[in-house]
CSV table of C-alpha atoms and ligand atoms in Angstrom, one decimal:
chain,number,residue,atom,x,y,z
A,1,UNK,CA,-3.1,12.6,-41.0
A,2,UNK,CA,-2.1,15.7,-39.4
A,3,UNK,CA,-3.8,19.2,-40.1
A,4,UNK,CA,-1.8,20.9,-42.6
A,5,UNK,CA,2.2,19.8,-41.1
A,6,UNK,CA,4.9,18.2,-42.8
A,7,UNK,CA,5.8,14.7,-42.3
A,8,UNK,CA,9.4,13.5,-41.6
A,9,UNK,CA,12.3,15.7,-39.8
A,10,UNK,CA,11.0,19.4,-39.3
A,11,UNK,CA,13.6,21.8,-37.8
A,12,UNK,CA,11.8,24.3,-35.4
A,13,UNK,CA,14.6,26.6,-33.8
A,14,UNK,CA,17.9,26.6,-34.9
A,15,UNK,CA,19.4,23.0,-34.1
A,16,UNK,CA,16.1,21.9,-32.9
A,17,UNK,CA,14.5,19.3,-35.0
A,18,UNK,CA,11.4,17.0,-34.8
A,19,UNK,CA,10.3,13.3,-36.2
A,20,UNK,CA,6.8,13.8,-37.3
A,21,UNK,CA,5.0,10.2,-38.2
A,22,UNK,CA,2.2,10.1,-40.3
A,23,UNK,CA,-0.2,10.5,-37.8
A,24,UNK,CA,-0.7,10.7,-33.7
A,25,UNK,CA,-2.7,7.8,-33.2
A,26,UNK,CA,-1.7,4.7,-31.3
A,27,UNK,CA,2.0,4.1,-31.5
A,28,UNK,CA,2.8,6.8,-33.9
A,29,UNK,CA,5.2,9.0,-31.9
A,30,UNK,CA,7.2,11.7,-32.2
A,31,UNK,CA,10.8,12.2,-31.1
A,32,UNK,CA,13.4,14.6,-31.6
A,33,UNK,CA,16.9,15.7,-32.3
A,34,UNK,CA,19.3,18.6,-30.8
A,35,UNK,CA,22.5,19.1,-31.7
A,36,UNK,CA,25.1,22.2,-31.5
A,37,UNK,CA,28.4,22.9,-31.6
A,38,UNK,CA,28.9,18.7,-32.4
A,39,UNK,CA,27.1,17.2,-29.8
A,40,UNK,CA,24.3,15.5,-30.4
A,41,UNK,CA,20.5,14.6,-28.1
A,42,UNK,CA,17.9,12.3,-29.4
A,43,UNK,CA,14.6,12.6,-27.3
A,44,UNK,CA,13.3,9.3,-27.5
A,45,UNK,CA,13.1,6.5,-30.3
A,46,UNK,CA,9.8,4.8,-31.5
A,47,UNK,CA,7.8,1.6,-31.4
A,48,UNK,CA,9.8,-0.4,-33.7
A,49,UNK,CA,12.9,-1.3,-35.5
A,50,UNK,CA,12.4,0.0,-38.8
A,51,UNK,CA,10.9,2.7,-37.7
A,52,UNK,CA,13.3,4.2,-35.9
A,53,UNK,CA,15.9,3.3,-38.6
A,54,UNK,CA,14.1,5.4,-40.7
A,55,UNK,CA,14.4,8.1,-38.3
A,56,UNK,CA,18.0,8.0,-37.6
A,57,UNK,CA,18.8,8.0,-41.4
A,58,UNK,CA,17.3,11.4,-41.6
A,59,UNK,CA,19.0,12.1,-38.6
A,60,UNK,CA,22.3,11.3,-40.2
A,61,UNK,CA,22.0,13.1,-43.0
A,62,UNK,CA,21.0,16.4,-40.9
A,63,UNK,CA,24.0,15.6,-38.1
A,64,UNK,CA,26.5,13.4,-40.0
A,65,UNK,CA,28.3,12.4,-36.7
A,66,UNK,CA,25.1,11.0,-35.5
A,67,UNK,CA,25.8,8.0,-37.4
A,68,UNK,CA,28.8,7.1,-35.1
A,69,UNK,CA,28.2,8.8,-32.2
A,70,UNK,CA,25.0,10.9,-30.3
A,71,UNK,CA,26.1,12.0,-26.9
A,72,UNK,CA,23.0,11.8,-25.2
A,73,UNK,CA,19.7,9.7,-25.4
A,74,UNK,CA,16.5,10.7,-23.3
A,75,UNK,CA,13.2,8.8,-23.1
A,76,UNK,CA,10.4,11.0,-22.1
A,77,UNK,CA,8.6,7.7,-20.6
A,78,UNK,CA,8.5,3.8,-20.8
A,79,UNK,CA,5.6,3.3,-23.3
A,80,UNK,CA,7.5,1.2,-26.6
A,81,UNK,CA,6.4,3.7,-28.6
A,82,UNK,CA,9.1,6.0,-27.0
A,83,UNK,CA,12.0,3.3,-26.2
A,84,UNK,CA,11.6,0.0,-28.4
A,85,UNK,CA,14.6,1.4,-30.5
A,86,UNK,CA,16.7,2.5,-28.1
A,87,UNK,CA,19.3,0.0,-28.9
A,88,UNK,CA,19.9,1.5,-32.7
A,89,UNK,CA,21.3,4.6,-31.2
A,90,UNK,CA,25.0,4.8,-30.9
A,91,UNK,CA,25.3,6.5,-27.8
A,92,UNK,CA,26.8,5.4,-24.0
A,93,UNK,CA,24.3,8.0,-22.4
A,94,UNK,CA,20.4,7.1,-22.3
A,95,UNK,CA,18.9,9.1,-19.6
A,96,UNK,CA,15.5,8.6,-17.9
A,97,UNK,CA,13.5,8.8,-14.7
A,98,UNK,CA,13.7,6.2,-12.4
A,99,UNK,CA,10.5,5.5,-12.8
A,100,UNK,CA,10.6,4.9,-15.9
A,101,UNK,CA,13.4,2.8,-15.8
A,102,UNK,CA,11.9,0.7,-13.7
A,103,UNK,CA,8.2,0.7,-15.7
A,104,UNK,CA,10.4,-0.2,-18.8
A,105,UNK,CA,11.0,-3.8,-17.7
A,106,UNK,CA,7.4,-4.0,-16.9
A,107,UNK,CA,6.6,-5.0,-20.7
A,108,UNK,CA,9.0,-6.6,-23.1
A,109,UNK,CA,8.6,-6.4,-26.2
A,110,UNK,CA,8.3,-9.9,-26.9
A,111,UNK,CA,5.9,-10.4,-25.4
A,112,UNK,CA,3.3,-7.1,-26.7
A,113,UNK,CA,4.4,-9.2,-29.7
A,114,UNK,CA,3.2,-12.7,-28.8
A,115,UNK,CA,0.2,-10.9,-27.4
A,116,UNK,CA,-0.9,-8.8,-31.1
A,117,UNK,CA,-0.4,-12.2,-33.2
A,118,UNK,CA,-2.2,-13.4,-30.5
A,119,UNK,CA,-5.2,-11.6,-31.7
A,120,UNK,CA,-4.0,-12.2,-35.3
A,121,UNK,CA,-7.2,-14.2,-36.5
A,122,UNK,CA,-9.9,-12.6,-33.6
A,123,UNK,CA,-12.8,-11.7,-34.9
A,124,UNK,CA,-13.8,-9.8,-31.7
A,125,UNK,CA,-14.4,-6.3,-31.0
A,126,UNK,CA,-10.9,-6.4,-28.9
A,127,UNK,CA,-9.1,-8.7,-31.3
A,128,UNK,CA,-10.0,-5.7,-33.8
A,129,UNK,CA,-9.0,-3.3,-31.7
A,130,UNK,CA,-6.0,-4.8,-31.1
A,131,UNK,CA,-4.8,-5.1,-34.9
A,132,UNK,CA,-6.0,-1.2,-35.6
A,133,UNK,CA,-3.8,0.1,-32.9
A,134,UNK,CA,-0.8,-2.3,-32.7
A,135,UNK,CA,-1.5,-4.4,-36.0
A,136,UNK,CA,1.2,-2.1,-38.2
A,137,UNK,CA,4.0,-2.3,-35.7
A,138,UNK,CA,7.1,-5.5,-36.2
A,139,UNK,CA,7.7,-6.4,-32.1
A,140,UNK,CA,10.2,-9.0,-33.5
A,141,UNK,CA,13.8,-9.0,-32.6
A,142,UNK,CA,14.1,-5.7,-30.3
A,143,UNK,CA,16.3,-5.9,-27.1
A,144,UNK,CA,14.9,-3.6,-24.9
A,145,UNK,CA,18.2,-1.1,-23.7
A,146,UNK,CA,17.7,0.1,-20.9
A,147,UNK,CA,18.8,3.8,-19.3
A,148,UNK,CA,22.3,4.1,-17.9
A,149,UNK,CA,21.4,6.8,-16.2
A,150,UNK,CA,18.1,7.8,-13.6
A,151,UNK,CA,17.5,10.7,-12.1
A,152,UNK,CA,14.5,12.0,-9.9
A,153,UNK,CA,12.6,15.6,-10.1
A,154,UNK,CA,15.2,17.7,-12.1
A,155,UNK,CA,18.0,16.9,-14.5
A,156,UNK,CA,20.2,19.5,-16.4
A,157,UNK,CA,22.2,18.4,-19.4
A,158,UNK,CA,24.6,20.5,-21.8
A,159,UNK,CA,24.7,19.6,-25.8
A,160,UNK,CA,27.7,21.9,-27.3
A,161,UNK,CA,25.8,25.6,-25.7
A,162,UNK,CA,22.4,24.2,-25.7
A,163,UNK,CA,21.5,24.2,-21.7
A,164,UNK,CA,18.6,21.2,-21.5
A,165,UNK,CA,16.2,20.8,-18.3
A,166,UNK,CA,14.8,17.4,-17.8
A,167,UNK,CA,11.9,17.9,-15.5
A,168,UNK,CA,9.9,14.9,-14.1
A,169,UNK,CA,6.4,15.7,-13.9
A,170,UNK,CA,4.9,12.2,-13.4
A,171,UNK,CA,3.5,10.1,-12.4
A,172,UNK,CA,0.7,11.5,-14.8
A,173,UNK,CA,0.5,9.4,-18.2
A,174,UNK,CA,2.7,7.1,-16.6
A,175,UNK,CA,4.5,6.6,-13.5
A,176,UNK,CA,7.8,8.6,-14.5
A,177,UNK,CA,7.1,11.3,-17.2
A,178,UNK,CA,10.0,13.8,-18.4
A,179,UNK,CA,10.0,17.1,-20.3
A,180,UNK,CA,12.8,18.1,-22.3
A,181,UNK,CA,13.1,21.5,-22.3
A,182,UNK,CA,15.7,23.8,-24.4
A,183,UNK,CA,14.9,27.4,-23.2
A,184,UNK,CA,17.2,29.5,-25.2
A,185,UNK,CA,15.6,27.7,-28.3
A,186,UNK,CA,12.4,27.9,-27.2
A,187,UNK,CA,11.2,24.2,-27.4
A,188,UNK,CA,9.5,21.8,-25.2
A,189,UNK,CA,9.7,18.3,-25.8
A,190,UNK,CA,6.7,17.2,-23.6
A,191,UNK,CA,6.2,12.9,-24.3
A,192,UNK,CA,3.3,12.1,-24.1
A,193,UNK,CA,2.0,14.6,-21.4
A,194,UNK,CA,0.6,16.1,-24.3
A,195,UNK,CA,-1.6,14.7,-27.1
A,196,UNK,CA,-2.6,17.3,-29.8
A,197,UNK,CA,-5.6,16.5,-32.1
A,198,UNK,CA,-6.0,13.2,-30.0
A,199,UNK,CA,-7.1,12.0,-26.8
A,200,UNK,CA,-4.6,11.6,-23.9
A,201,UNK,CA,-4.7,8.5,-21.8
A,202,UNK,CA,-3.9,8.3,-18.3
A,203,UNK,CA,-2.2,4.7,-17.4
A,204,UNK,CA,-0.6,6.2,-14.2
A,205,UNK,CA,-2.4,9.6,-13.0
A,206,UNK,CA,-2.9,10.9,-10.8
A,207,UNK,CA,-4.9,13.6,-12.6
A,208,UNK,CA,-4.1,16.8,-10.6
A,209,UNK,CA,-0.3,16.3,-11.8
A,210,UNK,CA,-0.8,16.2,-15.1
A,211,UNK,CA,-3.4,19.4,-15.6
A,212,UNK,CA,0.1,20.9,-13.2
A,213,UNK,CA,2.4,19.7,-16.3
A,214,UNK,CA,0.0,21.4,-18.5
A,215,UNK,CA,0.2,24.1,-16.9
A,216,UNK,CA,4.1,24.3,-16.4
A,217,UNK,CA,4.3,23.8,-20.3
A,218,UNK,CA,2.0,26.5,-20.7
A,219,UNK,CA,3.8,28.4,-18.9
A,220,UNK,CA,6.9,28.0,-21.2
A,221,UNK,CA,5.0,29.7,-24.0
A,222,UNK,CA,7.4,28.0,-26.1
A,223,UNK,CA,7.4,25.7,-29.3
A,224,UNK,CA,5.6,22.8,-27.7
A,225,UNK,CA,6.4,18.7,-28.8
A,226,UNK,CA,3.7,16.7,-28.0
A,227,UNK,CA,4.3,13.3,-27.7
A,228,UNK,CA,1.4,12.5,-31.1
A,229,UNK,CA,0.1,14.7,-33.0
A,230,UNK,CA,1.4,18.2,-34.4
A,231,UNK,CA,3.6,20.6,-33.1
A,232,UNK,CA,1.9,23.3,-31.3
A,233,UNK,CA,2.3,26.0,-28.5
A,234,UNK,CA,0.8,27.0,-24.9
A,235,UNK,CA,-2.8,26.6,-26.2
A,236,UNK,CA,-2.3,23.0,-27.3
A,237,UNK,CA,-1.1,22.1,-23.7
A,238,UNK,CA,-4.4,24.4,-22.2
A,239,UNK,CA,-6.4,22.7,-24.6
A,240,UNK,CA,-5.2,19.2,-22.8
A,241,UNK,CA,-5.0,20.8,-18.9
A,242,UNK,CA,-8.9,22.1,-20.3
A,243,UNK,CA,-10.1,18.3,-21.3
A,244,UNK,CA,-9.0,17.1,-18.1
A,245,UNK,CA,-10.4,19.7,-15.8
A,246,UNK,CA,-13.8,18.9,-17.9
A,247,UNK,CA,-13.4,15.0,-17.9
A,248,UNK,CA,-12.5,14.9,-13.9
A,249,UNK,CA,-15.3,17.2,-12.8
A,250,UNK,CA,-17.8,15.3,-14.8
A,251,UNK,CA,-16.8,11.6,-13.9
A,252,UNK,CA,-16.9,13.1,-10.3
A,253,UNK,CA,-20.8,13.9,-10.4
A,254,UNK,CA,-21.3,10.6,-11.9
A,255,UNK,CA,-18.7,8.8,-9.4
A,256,UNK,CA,-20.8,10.6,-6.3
A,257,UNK,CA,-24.2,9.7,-7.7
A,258,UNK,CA,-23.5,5.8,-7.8
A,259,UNK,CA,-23.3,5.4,-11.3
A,260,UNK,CA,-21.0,3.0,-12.9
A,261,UNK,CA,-18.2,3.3,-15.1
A,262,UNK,CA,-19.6,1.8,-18.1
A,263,UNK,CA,-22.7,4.0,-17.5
A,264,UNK,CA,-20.4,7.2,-16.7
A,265,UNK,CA,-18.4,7.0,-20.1
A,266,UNK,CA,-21.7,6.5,-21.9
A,267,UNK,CA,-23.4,9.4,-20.3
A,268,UNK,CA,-20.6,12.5,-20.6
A,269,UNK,CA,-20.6,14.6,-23.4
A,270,UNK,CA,-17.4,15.4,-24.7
A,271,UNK,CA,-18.6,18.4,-26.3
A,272,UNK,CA,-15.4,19.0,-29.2
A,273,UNK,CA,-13.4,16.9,-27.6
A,274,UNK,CA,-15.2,13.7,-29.5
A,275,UNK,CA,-13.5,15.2,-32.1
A,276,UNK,CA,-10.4,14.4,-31.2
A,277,UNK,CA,-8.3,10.9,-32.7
A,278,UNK,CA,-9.2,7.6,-30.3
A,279,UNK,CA,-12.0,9.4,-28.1
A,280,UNK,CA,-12.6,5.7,-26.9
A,281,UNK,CA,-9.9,6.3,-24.6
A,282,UNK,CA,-12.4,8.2,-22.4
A,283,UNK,CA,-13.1,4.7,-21.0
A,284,UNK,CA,-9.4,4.0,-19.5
A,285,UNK,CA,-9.9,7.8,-18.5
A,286,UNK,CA,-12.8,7.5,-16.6
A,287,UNK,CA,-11.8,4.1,-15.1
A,288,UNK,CA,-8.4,5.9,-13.5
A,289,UNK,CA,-10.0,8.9,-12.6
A,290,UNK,CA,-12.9,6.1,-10.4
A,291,UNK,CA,-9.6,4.2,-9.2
A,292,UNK,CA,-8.4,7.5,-7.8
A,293,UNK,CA,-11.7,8.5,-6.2
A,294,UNK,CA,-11.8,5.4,-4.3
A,295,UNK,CA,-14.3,3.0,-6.1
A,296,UNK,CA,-13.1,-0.5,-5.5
A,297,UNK,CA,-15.2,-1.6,-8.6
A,298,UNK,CA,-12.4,-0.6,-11.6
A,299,UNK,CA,-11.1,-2.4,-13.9
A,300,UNK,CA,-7.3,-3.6,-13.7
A,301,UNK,CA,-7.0,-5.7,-16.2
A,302,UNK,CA,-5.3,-3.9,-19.6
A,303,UNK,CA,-7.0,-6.4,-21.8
A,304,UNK,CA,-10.5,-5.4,-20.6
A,305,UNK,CA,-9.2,-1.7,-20.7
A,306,UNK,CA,-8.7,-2.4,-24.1
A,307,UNK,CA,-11.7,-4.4,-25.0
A,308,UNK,CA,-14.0,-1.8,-23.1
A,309,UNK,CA,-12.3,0.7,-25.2
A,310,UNK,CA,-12.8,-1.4,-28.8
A,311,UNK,CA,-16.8,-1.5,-27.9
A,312,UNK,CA,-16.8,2.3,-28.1
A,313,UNK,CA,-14.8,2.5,-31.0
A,314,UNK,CA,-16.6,1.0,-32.5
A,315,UNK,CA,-20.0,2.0,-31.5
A,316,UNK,CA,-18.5,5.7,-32.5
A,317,UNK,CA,-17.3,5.0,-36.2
B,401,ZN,ZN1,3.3,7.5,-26.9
């Protein structure tokens, strides 16, 4: 549960509103809404059907014409959580990086499906893993809609007087990562280059681009959107730039001194930042941060990733 924020649509600058989930943990996104002078933006959708229907009904009762029509659809990155309902919103206009067009055939839904009922009756660490991060999600019956339009680096878009920059700042969390941000409100829309009371994971890196996201949303000093977790402000996106600087410099000690990845994850303190929701993901952390320091002896496989990470959890709670 979030500290102390409301749940549902929050408005948080004039024609500014955000989808805030129960909680940040896996899957539970947040997205967003923009509208002025009867235009309409949605920045991204979530990880399943009826979620997102629930969404867009508050949506319609905020922007009424959103029900027929929203002019422009972005997703921040190809992860489901920000895209598996992207074909319940009524637009012509969903905008993306290429990259993450192209990432967001990489997984169909179907088939995350097939692969959590798969797990359905596991009694193993991972198949319990598997059901506490995916097991309240329905897979069933999406159709994966793709962008219909790509763009690299920089994007500006226009909803009624509301100037927009899309930035790309992956590949960081994953290979094509997109800020939305409205300056003259204020308001950063950041995916899931931020996570705020939780742990970011890095699928893509490399590292040194996302603590320079962080540091370009700081330098906003505006309303800040993570991708999970509350809203916040610069110091929620130092607070992330602050855990990676910590978890790169320390895997690199351990990295240099021969010691394994298993070994590495086991031996780092992470201080305050154990405090934060799905600290197990230290292990994917520190096996991306290896890959990019050159070790030949990471694991690829997103299954072990995810197995490696259920041991912790549950050796932490
Ligand atoms: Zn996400």
């Amino acid at each position: 549960m979030f500290s102390g924020q409301k749940q549902g649509l929050v408005e948080v600058a004039d024609g500014v509103h955000v989808w805030l989930p129960p909680d940040g943990s896996w899957g539970w996104s947040n997205a967003g809404l923009i509208s002025d002078n009867g235009q309409t933006m949605i920045v991204d959708t979530l990880f399943d059907l009826s979620l997102t229907r629930t969404m867009l009904e508050e949506m319609e009762r905020v922007v009424p014409t959103a029900k027929e029509h929203v002019d422009i659809l972005v997703n921040t990155h190809a992860n489901g959580d920000h895209c598996h309902g992207n074909e319940l919103v009524p637009t012509q206009r969903i905008i993306a990086s290429i990259a993450t067009a192209e990432e967001m055939a990489d997984l169909p839904p179907a088939a995350l499906g097939a692969m959590v009922r798969g797990f359905e009756n596991d009694d193993s660490p991972l198949g319990r893993y598997i059901r506490h991060a995916f097991g309240a999600f329905d897979f069933s019956n999406i159709t994966m809609t793709m962008p219909t339009e790509t763009f690299t680096k920089n994007m500006a878009v226009t909803v009624g007087d509301i100037e927009i920059e899309l930035i790309e700042v992956g590949p960081a969390h994953t290979g094509g990562d997109v800020l939305a941000y409205a300056p003259s409100r204020g308001v950063v829309f950041t995916g899931d280059i931020l996570f705020i009371e939780g742990t970011p994971l890095m699928w893509a890196g490399p590292v040194d681009n996302w603590i320079a996201a962080c540091d370009l949303i700081a330098s906003m000093d505006a309303i800040t959107v993570p991708g999970h977790g509350p809203i916040s402000d610069a110091a929620g996106a130092r607070a992330v730039r602050d855990y990676w600087v910590m978890l790169r410099d320390e895997a690199k000690i351990r990295y240099e001194a021969g010691m394994n990845v298993h070994d590495a994850v086991r031996d780092i303190d992470l201080g305050s930042y154990a405090d934060w929701g799905e600290s197990e993901r230290v292990y994917l952390n520190v096996n991306a941060l290896y890959r990019e320091f050159g070790s030949t002896e990471v694991v690829e496989d997103v299954m072990e990733l995810f197995a490696e990470m259920g041991l912790i959890w549950e050796e932490r709670s």
